[in-house]
Short mmCIF file of C-alpha atoms in Angstrom, two decimals:
data_model
loop_
_atom_site.label_atom_id
_atom_site.label_comp_id
_atom_site.label_asym_id
_atom_site.label_seq_id
_atom_site.Cartn_x
_atom_site.Cartn_y
_atom_site.Cartn_z
CA MET A 6 115.62 97.60 109.43
CA ARG A 7 116.18 94.03 110.57
CA THR A 8 114.73 91.27 108.42
CA THR A 9 113.59 87.73 109.09
CA THR A 10 112.53 84.62 107.21
CA LEU A 11 108.79 84.19 107.72
CA GLY A 12 108.77 80.54 108.74
CA ARG A 13 108.22 77.89 106.13
CA SER A 14 106.93 80.44 103.64
CA GLY A 15 110.58 81.32 103.00
CA LEU A 16 109.62 84.97 102.55
CA GLU A 17 112.36 87.39 103.61
CA VAL A 18 110.62 90.38 105.19
CA SER A 19 111.22 93.35 107.46
CA ARG A 20 110.54 92.57 111.13
CA ILE A 21 108.06 95.44 111.15
CA ALA A 22 105.20 95.25 108.67
CA PHE A 23 103.18 98.33 107.82
CA GLY A 24 99.54 97.57 108.62
CA THR A 25 96.62 99.38 107.01
CA TRP A 26 93.57 98.55 109.14
CA GLN A 27 93.48 102.22 110.17
CA LEU A 28 93.09 103.26 106.50
CA GLY A 29 89.77 101.51 105.93
CA GLY A 30 87.57 103.93 107.86
CA GLY A 31 87.05 101.83 110.99
CA TRP A 32 89.36 104.01 113.08
CA GLY A 33 87.70 107.31 112.32
CA SER A 34 88.68 109.99 109.84
CA PHE A 35 92.16 110.45 108.40
CA ASP A 36 93.97 112.47 105.76
CA GLU A 37 94.66 110.33 102.67
CA ASP A 38 97.72 112.33 101.58
CA ALA A 39 99.22 112.03 105.06
CA ALA A 40 98.55 108.28 105.05
CA ILE A 41 100.27 107.88 101.69
CA ALA A 42 103.21 109.89 103.00
CA ALA A 43 103.42 107.51 105.98
CA ILE A 44 103.55 104.49 103.64
CA HIS A 45 106.27 106.16 101.57
CA HIS A 46 108.26 106.99 104.67
CA ALA A 47 108.00 103.43 105.97
CA ARG A 48 109.38 102.19 102.67
CA GLU A 49 112.22 104.74 102.79
CA LEU A 50 113.14 103.43 106.23
CA GLY A 51 113.40 99.85 105.03
CA VAL A 52 109.94 98.32 105.42
CA THR A 53 109.40 95.68 102.75
CA PHE A 54 106.25 94.07 104.17
CA PHE A 55 102.77 95.63 103.89
CA ASP A 56 99.55 94.08 105.23
CA THR A 57 95.97 94.94 104.33
CA ALA A 58 92.58 93.20 104.00
CA GLN A 59 89.39 93.05 101.98
CA ALA A 60 87.43 93.93 105.13
CA TYR A 61 89.29 97.19 105.73
CA GLY A 62 86.74 99.41 104.07
CA PHE A 63 85.72 96.78 101.49
CA GLY A 64 88.74 97.54 99.29
CA LYS A 65 89.39 101.11 100.42
CA SER A 66 92.54 100.21 102.32
CA GLU A 67 93.81 97.92 99.56
CA ALA A 68 93.29 100.62 96.93
CA LEU A 69 95.09 103.22 99.04
CA LEU A 70 98.05 100.91 99.62
CA GLY A 71 98.23 100.08 95.91
CA LYS A 72 98.11 103.78 95.05
CA ALA A 73 100.86 104.64 97.54
CA LEU A 74 103.19 101.90 96.27
CA ARG A 75 102.24 102.16 92.59
CA GLU A 76 105.57 103.34 91.19
CA GLU A 77 107.65 101.04 93.35
CA LEU A 78 105.47 98.07 92.50
CA LYS A 79 106.21 98.76 88.85
CA ARG A 80 109.92 99.34 89.43
CA ASP A 81 110.87 96.84 92.14
CA ARG A 82 108.03 94.34 92.58
CA ASP A 83 110.16 91.44 93.81
CA ASN A 84 111.49 93.40 96.78
CA LEU A 85 108.03 94.19 98.17
CA VAL A 86 105.86 91.67 100.01
CA ILE A 87 102.15 92.50 99.81
CA ALA A 88 99.81 90.60 102.11
CA THR A 89 96.05 90.82 102.20
CA LYS A 90 93.21 88.89 103.79
CA GLY A 91 89.75 87.73 102.79
CA GLY A 92 86.92 85.40 103.66
CA THR A 93 84.84 87.82 105.73
CA ARG A 94 81.69 89.89 105.20
CA PRO A 95 81.41 92.31 108.13
CA ARG A 96 77.89 93.53 108.92
CA SER A 97 76.29 90.82 106.79
CA GLU A 98 74.17 87.79 107.62
CA ARG A 99 77.29 85.64 107.25
CA PRO A 100 80.28 87.65 108.58
CA ARG A 101 82.67 84.72 108.14
CA ASP A 102 82.48 83.33 104.61
CA SER A 103 85.30 81.22 103.18
CA ARG A 104 83.14 79.42 100.63
CA ARG A 105 84.47 79.06 97.11
CA GLU A 106 82.28 81.75 95.52
CA TRP A 107 82.98 84.54 98.02
CA LEU A 108 86.66 83.67 98.38
CA THR A 109 87.15 83.65 94.62
CA GLN A 110 85.44 87.01 94.25
CA GLY A 111 87.46 88.42 97.14
CA ILE A 112 90.81 87.39 95.69
CA GLU A 113 89.97 88.83 92.29
CA ASP A 114 88.74 92.06 93.93
CA SER A 115 91.94 92.34 95.98
CA LEU A 116 94.10 91.93 92.88
CA ARG A 117 92.08 94.68 91.22
CA PHE A 118 92.10 97.09 94.17
CA LEU A 119 95.83 96.61 94.75
CA ASP A 120 96.41 96.73 90.98
CA VAL A 121 98.87 93.83 91.05
CA ASP A 122 99.08 90.60 89.06
CA HIS A 123 99.83 88.50 92.13
CA ILE A 124 99.50 88.66 95.91
CA ASP A 125 102.57 87.55 97.84
CA LEU A 126 100.65 86.34 100.89
CA TYR A 127 96.91 85.71 100.97
CA GLN A 128 95.38 85.00 104.37
CA ILE A 129 91.97 83.79 105.52
CA HIS A 130 90.99 86.60 107.87
CA TRP A 131 88.86 84.59 110.33
CA PRO A 132 88.03 80.88 110.53
CA ASP A 133 84.68 79.98 109.02
CA PRO A 134 83.21 77.07 111.03
CA ASP A 135 80.52 76.49 108.41
CA THR A 136 82.90 75.88 105.50
CA PRO A 137 85.12 72.77 105.41
CA ALA A 138 88.82 73.66 105.64
CA GLU A 139 89.39 71.38 102.66
CA GLU A 140 87.21 73.62 100.46
CA THR A 141 88.94 76.82 101.55
CA ALA A 142 92.45 75.39 101.22
CA SER A 143 91.65 73.91 97.80
CA VAL A 144 90.43 77.25 96.43
CA LEU A 145 93.57 79.01 97.62
CA GLN A 146 95.80 76.32 96.13
CA GLU A 147 94.09 76.79 92.76
CA PHE A 148 95.05 80.47 92.87
CA VAL A 149 98.62 79.50 93.78
CA ASP A 150 98.69 77.13 90.80
CA ALA A 151 97.41 79.98 88.60
CA GLY A 152 100.22 82.29 89.79
CA LYS A 153 97.85 84.81 91.40
CA ILE A 154 98.90 83.96 94.97
CA ARG A 155 102.43 83.06 96.04
CA HIS A 156 101.91 82.00 99.69
CA ILE A 157 98.97 81.05 101.93
CA GLY A 158 98.31 82.03 105.54
CA VAL A 159 95.52 82.42 108.04
CA SER A 160 94.58 84.91 110.75
CA ASN A 161 92.85 84.44 114.12
CA TYR A 162 93.02 80.63 113.92
CA ASP A 163 93.59 78.34 116.90
CA ALA A 164 95.74 75.22 116.79
CA ALA A 165 92.84 72.90 115.98
CA ALA A 166 91.81 75.02 112.98
CA LEU A 167 95.43 75.20 111.82
CA ALA A 168 95.77 71.42 111.99
CA ASP A 169 92.49 70.99 110.10
CA PHE A 170 93.70 73.30 107.33
CA ASP A 171 97.11 71.59 107.26
CA GLU A 172 95.50 68.30 106.30
CA THR A 173 94.74 69.70 102.83
CA ARG A 174 97.42 72.32 102.34
CA PRO A 175 100.21 73.46 104.72
CA VAL A 176 99.56 76.81 106.39
CA GLU A 177 102.63 78.98 105.83
CA THR A 178 101.83 81.93 108.11
CA LEU A 179 99.60 82.88 111.02
CA GLN A 180 98.41 86.39 111.95
CA PRO A 181 97.06 86.56 115.53
CA PRO A 182 96.42 89.50 117.89
CA TYR A 183 99.18 89.84 120.48
CA HIS A 184 100.21 92.50 122.97
CA LEU A 185 100.92 92.94 126.66
CA PHE A 186 97.20 93.00 127.51
CA ARG A 187 96.29 90.10 125.21
CA ARG A 188 98.54 87.09 125.66
CA ASP A 189 96.27 84.08 125.12
CA ILE A 190 98.14 82.95 121.98
CA GLU A 191 101.03 81.90 124.22
CA ILE A 192 98.88 78.88 125.15
CA ASP A 193 97.18 78.37 121.78
CA PRO A 194 98.17 78.57 118.90
CA LEU A 195 101.74 79.92 119.22
CA PRO A 196 103.23 76.57 120.36
CA TYR A 197 101.68 74.85 117.32
CA ALA A 198 103.10 77.51 115.03
CA ARG A 199 106.60 77.11 116.50
CA GLU A 200 106.47 73.32 116.21
CA ASN A 201 105.42 73.49 112.57
CA ASP A 202 107.66 76.39 111.43
CA ILE A 203 104.67 78.61 110.66
CA GLY A 204 105.63 82.26 110.19
CA VAL A 205 103.92 84.44 112.80
CA LEU A 206 103.08 88.08 112.11
CA VAL A 207 101.23 89.57 115.08
CA TYR A 208 98.77 92.43 114.85
CA SER A 209 97.94 95.14 117.40
CA PRO A 210 101.30 95.02 119.26
CA LEU A 211 100.40 98.46 120.63
CA GLY A 212 97.08 97.25 121.96
CA SER A 213 95.15 99.36 119.43
CA GLY A 214 96.62 102.46 121.07
CA LEU A 215 96.55 101.35 124.72
CA LEU A 216 100.32 100.96 124.73
CA THR A 217 101.28 104.13 122.89
CA GLY A 218 101.39 106.23 126.04
CA SER A 219 99.18 108.86 124.41
CA LEU A 220 95.84 107.86 125.95
CA THR A 221 94.43 109.05 129.28
CA PRO A 222 91.32 108.00 131.24
CA GLU A 223 89.59 111.03 129.69
CA THR A 224 90.34 110.01 126.10
CA THR A 225 87.29 109.56 123.87
CA PHE A 226 87.00 108.34 120.29
CA GLU A 227 85.05 109.30 117.20
CA LYS A 228 81.82 107.37 116.67
CA ALA A 229 83.31 105.84 113.51
CA ASP A 230 86.28 104.54 115.53
CA TRP A 231 85.59 100.95 116.65
CA ARG A 232 87.27 101.67 119.99
CA SER A 233 84.33 103.90 120.95
CA GLN A 234 82.29 100.69 121.31
CA SER A 235 84.95 98.54 122.97
CA SER A 236 84.96 97.68 126.67
CA ALA A 237 88.77 97.82 126.58
CA PHE A 238 88.61 101.59 126.15
CA THR A 239 86.04 102.53 128.76
CA GLY A 240 85.48 102.25 132.49
CA GLU A 241 87.55 100.40 135.06
CA THR A 242 89.33 98.15 132.53
CA PHE A 243 90.60 101.20 130.66
CA ARG A 244 91.74 102.95 133.86
CA ARG A 245 93.50 99.90 135.31
CA ASN A 246 95.42 99.15 132.14
CA LEU A 247 96.43 102.79 131.64
CA ALA A 248 97.84 102.78 135.19
CA ILE A 249 100.03 99.86 134.13
CA VAL A 250 101.05 101.75 131.00
CA ASP A 251 102.24 104.58 133.25
CA ARG A 252 104.53 102.14 135.08
CA LEU A 253 105.78 100.77 131.80
CA LYS A 254 106.54 104.33 130.66
CA GLU A 255 108.92 104.78 133.59
CA PHE A 256 110.61 101.45 132.86
CA ALA A 257 110.96 102.35 129.16
CA ALA A 258 112.33 105.80 129.98
CA ASP A 259 115.09 104.23 132.06
CA LYS A 260 116.06 102.29 128.94
CA GLY A 261 115.93 105.44 126.80
CA ILE A 262 112.93 104.38 124.71
CA SER A 263 109.18 105.08 124.59
CA VAL A 264 106.55 102.77 126.01
CA GLY A 265 105.34 102.10 122.46
CA GLN A 266 108.80 100.98 121.42
CA LEU A 267 108.98 98.80 124.50
CA ALA A 268 105.65 97.14 123.64
CA ILE A 269 106.69 96.40 120.05
CA ALA A 270 110.13 95.15 121.08
CA TRP A 271 108.46 92.89 123.65
CA THR A 272 106.34 91.17 120.99
CA LEU A 273 109.36 90.67 118.74
CA ALA A 274 111.30 89.14 121.64
CA ARG A 275 108.72 86.39 122.17
CA PRO A 276 109.74 82.94 120.88
CA GLY A 277 108.02 82.13 117.62
CA VAL A 278 107.07 85.70 116.67
CA HIS A 279 108.70 86.82 113.43
CA VAL A 280 107.00 90.14 112.61
CA ALA A 281 105.00 92.87 114.34
CA ILE A 282 102.41 94.71 112.26
CA VAL A 283 102.28 98.42 113.06
CA GLY A 284 100.05 101.01 111.41
CA ALA A 285 100.34 104.77 111.11
CA ARG A 286 98.25 107.55 109.60
CA LYS A 287 101.09 110.09 109.62
CA ALA A 288 104.74 109.83 108.61
CA ALA A 289 105.82 111.27 111.96
CA ASN A 290 104.30 108.29 113.77
CA ILE A 291 106.14 105.55 111.91
CA GLU A 292 109.79 106.29 112.74
CA ALA A 293 109.56 105.49 116.44
CA SER A 294 107.69 102.26 115.76
CA LEU A 295 110.25 101.09 113.23
CA ALA A 296 113.11 101.84 115.63
CA ALA A 297 111.62 99.27 118.01
CA ALA A 298 112.91 96.50 115.74
CA ASP A 299 116.42 97.42 116.86
CA VAL A 300 115.62 97.29 120.60
CA ASP A 301 116.94 94.21 122.39
CA LEU A 302 115.43 93.16 125.72
CA SER A 303 117.37 91.01 128.17
CA ALA A 304 115.88 88.10 130.09
CA ASP A 305 115.86 90.26 133.24
CA GLU A 306 114.05 93.08 131.42
CA LEU A 307 111.45 90.68 130.06
CA ALA A 308 110.89 89.33 133.55
CA GLU A 309 110.44 92.86 134.90
CA ILE A 310 107.89 93.63 132.18
CA ASP A 311 105.97 90.51 133.22
CA ARG A 312 106.02 91.74 136.83
CA LEU A 313 104.81 95.22 135.89
CA THR A 314 101.92 93.86 133.83
CA ALA A 315 100.85 91.11 136.24
CA GLY A 316 97.72 93.05 137.24
CA ALA A 317 96.60 93.86 133.70
CA VAL A 318 93.02 93.19 132.63
CA PRO A 319 93.04 90.97 129.52
CA VAL A 320 91.23 92.64 126.65
CA ALA A 321 89.67 91.51 123.39
CA GLY A 322 89.10 93.42 120.19
CA ALA A 323 87.04 93.56 117.03
CA SER A 324 85.74 90.51 115.16
CA PRO A 325 83.48 90.04 112.12
CA GLU A 326 80.54 89.74 114.50
CA GLY A 327 81.21 92.98 116.41
CA ILE A 328 83.25 94.63 119.16
CA ALA A 329 84.10 93.00 122.50
#
């Protein structure tokens, strides 16, 4: 597994991070033992970076990750990087809440659910326009000073919000959505992150399943799966993008890889991207994704991928307020 330095955080991490959004209940049912086996297998294959969040089942995902890594966290804590996120209250009157009280409670809850004495990387999950960045950054710095957080990042921020936060406390990492059907970060905020040496760990490199090659126009999702409510997974948008995936499959096959591996490798080839976050609910699903970190794409191949995806319909995803 290739590693990288995550920008100015200085954290040395695997280029693939194991993400756990799918273990919080928002992606439908799953087998807990199989999920734990997937986490173990990712670790066996060299993954050192694991990402979760308070909002993924209100602690369910964090607790499952802590349970899966319990023995290794006791034995080899310094070689694991645990990241989580807070500052949201999905399905509440205030879905984005980075005020001192809620953020403090969230950090303490995350430490308890993960059963760790410190969090390597704590990220604000979504910008809260109603809370001054100075307040949020100050609270996080207090937890750094107390030794309960080692590094500070944000997720889903644009360049203006990053700059606002930077005025109080430097942002060390950024976690944005990024895949072949969602490329808006190339305009904002990826250039800002590159200019300021902010470590970038992108989520949904497989387009929440669109780029796995396993979906068809007839695919449906469980009611508990957020994709059942998303416009990206129904109707003409779904059909048009899956037609592009079929073309990408042929291109990937000529290179001897899967379309999912191609999609992950593409994100890692983009300037300024350090890490791709990939989730799995079964051990069998993680090996192929991890192998993508070793796939190199030439300039000509990247140009051909751009040509093949030129007709894609840009898609959005979930937010604290709902599903787009």
